[in-house]
């Protein structure tokens, strides 16, 4: 027995030996399978990459069937209870937990890069008062790249490290400025005496007090949520980060593209959609009717389902427990009862069981964010802040991977064959073009 496939092409009767490595075959090995010398050879066709590995990575491991998530080998459950977000960001970026000295140096670096150029305030001021904070964030991060032209020098490790520090440090500042702009409140400068999560709460919620003191339970809850959202292997926005980054653009511009991908309601925008869905359901009594709509494909159960997790999302389980601790301080979110009833029924009904639909990371996180006082349009922003460390870890891995080149997929062309130009006076006689 060998680690290979023997492929027989029934069009020609020819057989091919294709090696199997790491549970995969190389798609380029299919190119040799031709019917004749004119034939360009076979390609693999995989819309939305349902079964295609785009890279080799050593950062995050997920077992969707067993509900396992590990960052650099450490189980998410242990990191959520024993670590903190900046330590996890260091782990994702460097592959090892920091020593005490490394941790102190890392926190010091992040703390002293939280300020942004004053002109960025003018940039954010230019947005309409009700601009979605994710639209502001993706624009502001793209604008940030224009303040650091040296960021495109990807061959200098020091330059690369400085851009990573800048992005992780400045994300909360830009996110808080977007929020303060949307409520017409003055911007609050970073407070270097506070933790990463504590300073974020300070920039969001400080009013006129001389010193903002975050509630320790809420500060810890936000830090744990940041840990849970830090990375998730090749999700949609990470794929955007790697694909855009493969053109060797600077990492700030690539991060702007990743934020745009996360903005979508099927991805990071789902937490906002969950709270909106729960509000529309309105009461526990309306849950059965809503689930009927879902089964008739008239609505999606937002916060449910996952491309990889075909059993529970371990993050959802941790967040569900965290919600109880937060509600002790903030008061119970009334939407929780509707969420619990949705989960209870969905986990019993064949429609959801047969499709392996379980609560994902977004199902309960929005309820906590709402209880913390965030408006729902800030929820995807709260996802983008910690995921920046994951995007940068994956980008850093891609940039130095000798196998990686500019991402440029192939296509199957089924469009028109060659045809001659038609002058405008002769048009209209041609067949009605399909309305797209
Ligand atoms: C995140 O990739 C990641 O890791 C992402 C993420 C991360 O950390 O980066 O984990 C974060 O994005 C979590 C997912 C948040 N999105 C949502 O909660 C939106 C609702 N969920 C779905 O849109 C869906 O489940 C996806 C997008 C998450 C996954 O979609 P897939 O893998 O493409 O699955 P599919 O759409 O092909 O669905 C398979 C079947 C279909 O049924 P049929 O049409 O075959 O009858 O399941 C149904 C779907 O209709 N289905 C749902 C459903 N999700 C899938 N039906 C109702 N409600 C849902 N939520």
Coordinates of C-alpha atoms and ligand atoms in Angstrom, one line a residue:
X1 CA 0.0 0.0 0.0
X2 CA 1.4 3.5 -0.9
X3 CA 0.3 7.0 -0.1
X4 CA -1.0 7.7 -3.5
X5 CA -4.0 7.6 -5.8
X6 CA -4.1 5.7 -9.0
X7 CA -6.4 7.6 -11.4
X8 CA -7.6 6.0 -14.5
X9 CA -8.8 8.4 -17.2
X10 CA -11.7 6.5 -18.8
X11 CA -11.5 8.9 -21.8
X12 CA -8.1 7.5 -22.7
X13 CA -7.6 4.4 -20.6
X14 CA -4.4 6.0 -19.3
X15 CA -3.6 5.6 -15.6
X16 CA -1.8 8.2 -13.4
X17 CA -0.1 7.9 -10.0
X18 CA -0.8 10.9 -7.8
X19 CA 0.9 11.2 -4.4
X20 CA -1.1 11.8 -1.2
X21 CA 0.6 14.1 1.4
X22 CA -1.0 15.5 4.6
X23 CA -4.3 14.0 3.5
X24 CA -4.3 16.0 0.2
X25 CA -3.4 15.7 -3.4
X26 CA -1.8 18.6 -5.2
X27 CA -4.4 20.1 -7.6
X28 CA -1.5 20.8 -10.0
X29 CA -0.9 17.1 -10.2
X30 CA -4.2 16.9 -12.1
X31 CA -2.9 19.0 -15.0
X32 CA -1.0 15.9 -16.4
X33 CA -4.4 14.2 -17.1
X34 CA -5.1 15.1 -20.7
X35 CA -6.9 13.7 -23.7
X36 CA -4.4 15.0 -26.2
X37 CA -1.5 17.5 -26.4
X38 CA -3.9 20.4 -27.1
X39 CA -5.7 19.6 -23.8
X40 CA -4.6 22.0 -20.9
X41 CA -5.2 19.1 -18.5
X42 CA -7.7 18.7 -15.6
X43 CA -8.3 21.3 -12.9
X44 CA -10.2 20.9 -9.6
X45 CA -13.5 22.9 -9.4
X46 CA -14.4 23.9 -5.8
X47 CA -16.7 27.0 -5.5
X48 CA -16.3 28.6 -2.0
X49 CA -13.5 26.2 -1.3
X50 CA -15.7 23.6 0.3
X51 CA -12.9 21.0 0.1
X52 CA -9.8 22.9 -0.8
X53 CA -6.7 23.6 1.4
X54 CA -5.2 27.0 0.4
X55 CA -2.2 26.8 2.7
X56 CA -0.2 24.9 5.2
X57 CA -0.7 26.6 8.7
X58 CA 0.6 25.9 12.2
X59 CA -1.5 28.5 14.0
X60 CA -5.1 27.2 14.7
X61 CA -6.5 23.7 14.8
X62 CA -10.2 23.0 14.5
X63 CA -11.9 19.6 14.7
X64 CA -15.5 20.4 13.6
X65 CA -17.0 17.1 14.5
X66 CA -15.6 17.0 18.0
X67 CA -15.9 20.7 18.7
X68 CA -12.2 21.2 19.2
X69 CA -10.5 24.6 18.9
X70 CA -6.8 25.1 19.8
X71 CA -4.4 28.1 19.3
X72 CA -0.9 26.8 18.7
X73 CA -2.0 23.5 20.4
X74 CA -3.5 25.1 23.5
X75 CA -7.2 24.3 24.0
X76 CA -9.4 27.4 23.8
X77 CA -11.1 26.4 27.1
X78 CA -7.8 26.7 29.0
X79 CA -6.8 30.0 27.3
X80 CA -10.2 31.5 28.0
X81 CA -10.0 30.7 31.7
X82 CA -6.2 31.2 32.4
X83 CA -4.8 33.6 29.8
X84 CA -5.5 37.2 28.6
X85 CA -6.0 38.6 25.2
X86 CA -2.6 40.2 24.7
X87 CA -0.8 37.0 25.8
X88 CA -3.0 35.1 23.3
X89 CA -2.2 37.5 20.5
X90 CA 1.6 37.0 21.3
X91 CA 1.0 33.2 21.2
X92 CA -0.7 33.4 17.8
X93 CA 1.9 35.6 16.3
X94 CA 5.0 33.9 17.7
X95 CA 4.0 30.3 18.3
X96 CA 4.8 30.2 22.0
X97 CA 3.5 31.7 25.2
X98 CA 5.7 34.6 26.2
X99 CA 8.1 34.6 29.2
X100 CA 7.3 37.2 31.8
X101 CA 9.9 39.5 30.3
X102 CA 8.6 39.0 26.8
X103 CA 5.0 39.6 28.0
X104 CA 6.0 42.8 29.8
X105 CA 7.9 44.1 26.7
X106 CA 4.9 43.1 24.4
X107 CA 2.3 44.9 26.6
X108 CA 4.5 47.9 26.9
X109 CA 4.9 48.1 23.1
X110 CA 1.1 47.8 22.5
X111 CA 0.3 50.3 25.2
X112 CA 2.6 52.9 23.7
X113 CA 1.1 52.6 20.2
X114 CA -2.5 53.2 21.0
X115 CA -2.6 56.8 19.8
X116 CA -3.5 57.6 16.2
X117 CA -2.5 60.7 14.1
X118 CA -4.8 63.6 14.8
X119 CA -5.7 63.8 11.1
X120 CA -7.5 60.5 11.5
X121 CA -10.0 62.3 13.7
X122 CA -10.7 64.7 10.9
X123 CA -11.1 61.7 8.6
X124 CA -13.6 60.1 10.9
X125 CA -15.4 63.4 11.4
X126 CA -16.2 63.4 7.7
X127 CA -18.5 60.4 8.0
X128 CA -22.3 60.9 8.2
X129 CA -23.5 60.8 11.8
X130 CA -25.2 57.4 11.3
X131 CA -22.4 55.8 9.3
X132 CA -22.0 52.1 10.3
X133 CA -18.9 51.7 12.5
X134 CA -17.6 48.8 10.4
X135 CA -17.7 51.1 7.3
X136 CA -15.8 53.7 9.3
X137 CA -13.3 51.1 10.7
X138 CA -12.4 49.5 7.3
X139 CA -11.9 53.0 5.8
X140 CA -9.9 54.3 8.8
X141 CA -7.6 51.3 8.7
X142 CA -7.1 51.7 5.0
X143 CA -6.4 55.4 5.6
X144 CA -3.9 54.4 8.3
X145 CA -1.7 52.8 5.7
X146 CA -1.2 56.2 4.1
X147 CA 0.4 57.5 7.3
X148 CA 3.0 54.7 7.2
X149 CA 4.4 54.4 3.7
X150 CA 7.3 52.3 5.0
X151 CA 4.8 49.6 5.9
X152 CA 5.1 48.1 2.4
X153 CA 8.7 47.1 3.2
X154 CA 7.9 43.5 4.0
X155 CA 11.5 42.3 3.8
X156 CA 12.4 44.1 7.0
X157 CA 11.3 42.1 10.1
X158 CA 11.5 45.2 12.3
X159 CA 9.2 47.1 9.9
X160 CA 6.8 44.1 9.8
X161 CA 6.8 43.8 13.6
X162 CA 6.1 47.6 14.0
X163 CA 3.0 47.4 11.7
X164 CA 1.7 44.4 13.6
X165 CA 2.1 46.3 16.9
X166 CA 0.5 49.5 15.4
X167 CA -2.6 47.6 14.1
X168 CA -3.2 45.6 17.3
X169 CA -2.7 48.7 19.4
X170 CA -4.7 51.1 17.3
X171 CA -7.8 49.0 16.5
X172 CA -9.5 49.7 19.8
X173 CA -8.8 53.4 19.4
X174 CA -10.2 53.6 15.9
X175 CA -13.2 51.4 16.9
X176 CA -13.9 53.7 19.9
X177 CA -13.6 56.8 17.8
X178 CA -16.1 55.4 15.3
X179 CA -18.5 54.7 18.2
X180 CA -18.1 58.1 19.7
X181 CA -18.6 59.8 16.3
X182 CA -21.9 57.8 15.9
X183 CA -23.2 59.1 19.2
X184 CA -21.9 62.7 18.8
X185 CA -19.6 62.4 21.8
X186 CA -16.0 63.8 21.9
X187 CA -13.2 61.3 21.3
X188 CA -11.5 59.9 24.5
X189 CA -7.8 59.5 24.3
X190 CA -6.2 56.1 25.3
X191 CA -5.3 55.7 29.0
X192 CA -2.0 53.9 29.3
X193 CA -2.7 53.0 32.9
X194 CA -5.5 50.6 31.9
X195 CA -5.5 47.1 30.4
X196 CA -6.2 46.5 26.7
X197 CA -9.9 45.8 27.3
X198 CA -10.1 48.3 30.1
X199 CA -8.7 51.1 27.9
X200 CA -11.1 50.2 25.2
X201 CA -14.0 50.6 27.6
X202 CA -12.5 53.9 28.7
X203 CA -12.4 55.2 25.2
X204 CA -15.9 54.1 24.6
X205 CA -17.8 55.1 27.8
X206 CA -15.8 57.7 29.7
X207 CA -17.8 60.9 30.0
X208 CA -16.6 63.7 32.3
X209 CA -14.8 61.8 35.1
X210 CA -11.1 62.5 35.4
X211 CA -10.2 58.8 35.4
X212 CA -12.4 56.0 34.0
X213 CA -12.5 52.9 36.2
X214 CA -13.8 49.8 34.3
X215 CA -16.0 47.3 36.1
X216 CA -13.5 44.4 36.6
X217 CA -16.2 41.7 35.7
X218 CA -17.0 43.5 32.4
X219 CA -13.4 44.2 31.7
X220 CA -12.6 40.4 32.1
X221 CA -15.6 39.4 30.1
X222 CA -14.5 41.6 27.2
X223 CA -11.0 40.2 27.4
X224 CA -12.3 36.6 27.3
X225 CA -14.5 37.5 24.3
X226 CA -11.4 38.9 22.6
X227 CA -9.6 35.6 23.3
X228 CA -12.4 33.6 21.8
X229 CA -12.6 35.7 18.6
X230 CA -8.8 36.0 18.0
X231 CA -8.4 33.4 15.3
X232 CA -10.2 30.7 13.5
X233 CA -8.0 29.2 10.8
X234 CA -9.1 29.9 7.1
X235 CA -12.4 31.7 7.7
X236 CA -13.7 34.1 5.1
X237 CA -11.9 37.2 6.4
X238 CA -8.6 35.4 7.0
X239 CA -8.9 34.1 3.4
X240 CA -9.3 37.8 2.3
X241 CA -6.3 38.8 4.4
X242 CA -4.1 36.1 2.9
X243 CA -5.4 36.6 -0.7
X244 CA -5.0 40.4 -0.7
X245 CA -1.7 40.1 1.3
X246 CA -0.4 37.7 -1.4
X247 CA 0.0 40.7 -3.7
X248 CA 2.6 42.0 -1.2
X249 CA 0.5 45.0 -0.3
X250 CA 1.2 46.5 3.2
X251 CA -0.6 44.7 6.1
X252 CA -2.7 47.7 7.0
X253 CA -4.3 47.7 3.6
X254 CA -4.8 43.9 3.7
X255 CA -6.4 44.3 7.1
X256 CA -8.9 46.8 5.7
X257 CA -9.9 44.1 3.1
X258 CA -10.3 41.5 6.0
X259 CA -12.5 43.9 7.9
X260 CA -14.7 44.3 4.8
X261 CA -15.1 40.5 4.6
X262 CA -15.9 40.2 8.3
X263 CA -18.6 42.9 7.8
X264 CA -20.8 40.5 5.9
X265 CA -24.0 39.1 7.7
X266 CA -22.9 35.5 7.0
X267 CA -19.6 36.1 8.8
X268 CA -18.8 38.7 11.5
X269 CA -22.0 40.6 10.9
X270 CA -24.0 37.6 12.2
X271 CA -23.8 38.7 15.8
X272 CA -25.6 41.9 14.9
X273 CA -28.1 39.9 12.8
X274 CA -28.8 37.6 15.8
X275 CA -29.8 40.4 18.1
X276 CA -32.0 41.9 15.4
X277 CA -33.6 38.5 14.8
X278 CA -34.3 38.0 18.5
X279 CA -35.8 41.4 18.7
X280 CA -38.0 40.7 15.7
X281 CA -39.2 37.4 17.2
X282 CA -40.1 39.4 20.2
X283 CA -41.2 36.7 22.7
X284 CA -40.7 33.1 23.5
X285 CA -44.3 32.4 22.4
X286 CA -43.3 33.4 18.8
X287 CA -40.4 31.0 18.6
X288 CA -42.3 28.1 17.0
X289 CA -43.7 30.3 14.2
X290 CA -40.2 31.7 13.5
X291 CA -38.7 28.3 13.3
X292 CA -41.4 27.3 10.8
X293 CA -40.2 30.2 8.6
X294 CA -36.6 28.9 8.9
X295 CA -37.7 25.4 7.8
X296 CA -39.5 26.9 4.9
X297 CA -36.3 28.7 3.9
X298 CA -38.1 32.1 4.5
X299 CA -35.5 33.0 7.2
X300 CA -32.1 32.0 8.5
X301 CA -31.5 31.1 12.1
X302 CA -28.7 33.6 12.5
X303 CA -26.0 32.5 14.9
X304 CA -26.6 28.9 13.9
X305 CA -24.6 26.7 11.6
X306 CA -21.0 26.6 10.6
X307 CA -18.9 25.5 7.7
X308 CA -16.5 23.5 9.9
X309 CA -18.3 22.9 13.2
X310 CA -20.8 20.1 12.7
X311 CA -21.3 19.8 16.4
X312 CA -21.2 22.5 19.0
X313 CA -18.9 25.5 18.5
X314 CA -16.7 25.4 21.7
X315 CA -16.7 29.2 21.8
X316 CA -20.5 29.3 22.0
X317 CA -20.4 27.1 25.1
X318 CA -17.9 29.4 26.8
X319 CA -19.8 32.6 25.9
X320 CA -23.0 31.1 27.2
X321 CA -21.4 30.7 30.6
X322 CA -19.8 34.1 30.4
X323 CA -23.3 35.6 29.8
X324 CA -24.4 34.6 33.3
X325 CA -21.4 36.4 34.9
X326 CA -22.1 39.6 32.9
X327 CA -25.8 39.6 33.5
X328 CA -25.0 39.4 37.3
X329 CA -23.6 42.9 36.9
X330 CA -25.7 44.4 34.1
X331 CA -29.0 42.7 34.7
X332 CA -30.4 39.8 32.6
X333 CA -30.9 40.5 28.9
X334 CA -34.6 39.7 28.2
X335 CA -33.7 38.4 24.7
X336 CA -31.8 35.6 26.4
X337 CA -35.0 33.7 27.1
X338 CA -35.9 33.8 23.4
X339 CA -32.3 32.6 22.5
X340 CA -32.5 29.7 25.0
X341 CA -35.9 28.6 23.6
X342 CA -34.6 28.8 20.0
X343 CA -31.6 26.7 21.0
X344 CA -33.8 24.2 23.0
X345 CA -36.2 23.6 20.1
X346 CA -33.6 23.7 17.3
X347 CA -31.4 21.1 19.1
X348 CA -34.4 18.7 19.1
X349 CA -35.8 19.2 15.6
X350 CA -34.7 17.0 12.7
X351 CA -34.4 20.0 10.3
X352 CA -31.5 21.4 12.3
X353 CA -30.0 18.1 13.5
X354 CA -29.9 16.6 10.0
X355 CA -28.1 19.7 8.8
X356 CA -25.8 19.7 11.8
X357 CA -26.8 23.2 12.8
X358 CA -25.7 24.3 16.3
X359 CA -25.2 27.7 17.9
X360 CA -21.9 29.3 16.7
X361 CA -19.8 32.0 18.3
X362 CA -22.2 34.7 17.2
X363 CA -25.4 33.3 18.8
X364 CA -24.8 34.5 22.4
X365 CA -22.0 37.1 22.0
X366 CA -24.4 39.8 20.8
X367 CA -26.5 39.4 24.0
X368 CA -23.4 40.1 26.1
X369 CA -22.4 43.1 23.9
X370 CA -25.9 44.5 24.2
X371 CA -25.8 44.1 28.0
X372 CA -22.4 45.8 28.1
X373 CA -24.1 48.8 26.5
X374 CA -23.0 48.5 22.9
X375 CA -25.4 49.3 20.0
X376 CA -25.8 46.3 17.7
X377 CA -23.9 48.0 14.8
X378 CA -20.8 47.9 17.1
X379 CA -20.9 44.1 17.4
X380 CA -19.0 43.2 14.3
X381 CA -16.4 45.9 15.3
X382 CA -16.0 43.9 18.6
X383 CA -15.2 40.9 16.5
X384 CA -12.7 42.8 14.2
X385 CA -10.6 44.1 17.1
X386 CA -9.4 40.7 18.4
X387 CA -9.5 39.0 15.0
X388 CA -6.8 41.5 13.9
X389 CA -4.3 39.4 15.8
X390 CA -5.4 36.3 14.0
X391 CA -5.4 38.0 10.6
X392 CA -1.9 39.3 11.2
X393 CA -0.6 35.9 12.4
X394 CA -2.0 34.2 9.3
X395 CA -0.6 37.0 7.1
X396 CA 2.8 36.8 8.7
X397 CA 2.8 33.0 8.1
X398 CA 1.8 33.5 4.4
X399 CA 4.4 36.2 3.7
X400 CA 7.3 33.9 4.6
X401 CA 5.8 30.7 3.2
X402 CA 8.1 29.6 0.3
X403 CA 5.2 27.8 -1.4
X404 CA 2.9 30.9 -1.5
X405 CA 2.7 33.1 -4.5
X406 CA 0.2 35.8 -5.6
X407 CA -3.3 34.2 -5.2
X408 CA -4.9 33.9 -8.6
X409 CA -7.5 31.1 -9.0
X410 CA -8.4 29.5 -12.3
X411 CA -12.0 29.4 -13.7
X412 CA -14.3 27.2 -15.8
X413 CA -15.3 29.4 -18.8
X414 CA -18.9 28.8 -20.0
X415 CA -19.4 32.1 -21.6
X416 CA -19.9 33.1 -25.3
X417 CA -17.5 31.9 -28.0
X418 CA -15.8 34.3 -30.3
X419 CA -18.2 36.7 -32.1
X420 CA -17.8 39.9 -34.1
X421 CA -18.6 43.5 -32.9
X422 CA -22.2 44.6 -33.7
X423 CA -22.6 48.3 -34.5
X424 CA -25.3 50.0 -32.4
X425 CA -27.7 50.4 -35.4
X426 CA -27.7 46.7 -36.0
X427 CA -28.3 45.8 -32.3
X428 CA -31.7 44.5 -31.0
X429 CA -31.9 41.8 -33.7
X430 CA -29.5 39.7 -31.6
X431 CA -31.0 37.3 -29.0
X432 CA -32.4 39.0 -25.9
X433 CA -29.4 39.1 -23.5
X434 CA -30.2 37.2 -20.2
X435 CA -31.0 39.9 -17.6
X436 CA -28.4 39.6 -14.8
Ligands
LIG1 C1 -18.6 33.1 11.7 O1 -15.5 30.3 9.0 C2 -15.5 30.6 10.3 O2 -14.7 30.0 11.0 C3 -16.3 31.8 10.7 C4 -16.3 32.1 12.1 C5 -14.9 32.7 12.6 O3 -14.6 32.6 13.8 O4 -14.3 33.3 11.7 O5 -16.6 31.0 12.9 C6 -17.3 33.2 12.5 O6 -18.7 33.6 10.7 C7 -19.6 32.1 12.3 C8 -20.9 32.0 11.3 C9 -21.8 33.2 11.5 N1 -22.8 33.2 10.5 C10 -24.1 33.0 10.8 O7 -24.5 32.6 12.0 C11 -25.1 33.1 9.7 C12 -26.0 32.0 9.7 N2 -25.3 30.7 9.3 C13 -25.3 30.4 7.9 O8 -25.5 31.4 7.0 C14 -24.4 29.2 7.6 O9 -24.5 28.3 8.6 C15 -22.9 29.5 7.4 C16 -22.7 30.6 6.5 C17 -22.3 29.8 8.7 C18 -22.2 28.3 6.9 O10 -22.8 28.0 5.6 P1 -22.4 26.8 4.7 O11 -21.3 26.0 5.4 O12 -22.1 27.3 3.4 O13 -23.7 25.9 4.8 P2 -24.9 26.1 3.8 O14 -25.3 27.5 3.7 O15 -24.6 25.3 2.6 O16 -26.1 25.3 4.6 C19 -26.2 23.9 4.6 C20 -27.7 23.7 4.9 C21 -28.6 24.4 3.9 O17 -29.8 23.7 3.9 P3 -30.4 23.2 2.4 O18 -30.5 24.5 1.6 O19 -29.4 22.3 1.9 O20 -31.8 22.6 2.7 O21 -28.0 24.2 6.1 C22 -29.0 25.3 6.0 C23 -28.9 25.7 4.6 O22 -30.1 26.3 4.1 N3 -28.5 26.3 6.9 C24 -29.3 27.0 7.7 C25 -28.5 27.9 8.4 N4 -27.2 27.6 8.1 C26 -27.2 26.6 7.2 N5 -30.7 27.1 7.7 C27 -31.2 28.0 8.6 N6 -30.4 28.8 9.4 C28 -29.1 28.8 9.3 N7 -28.3 29.6 10.1

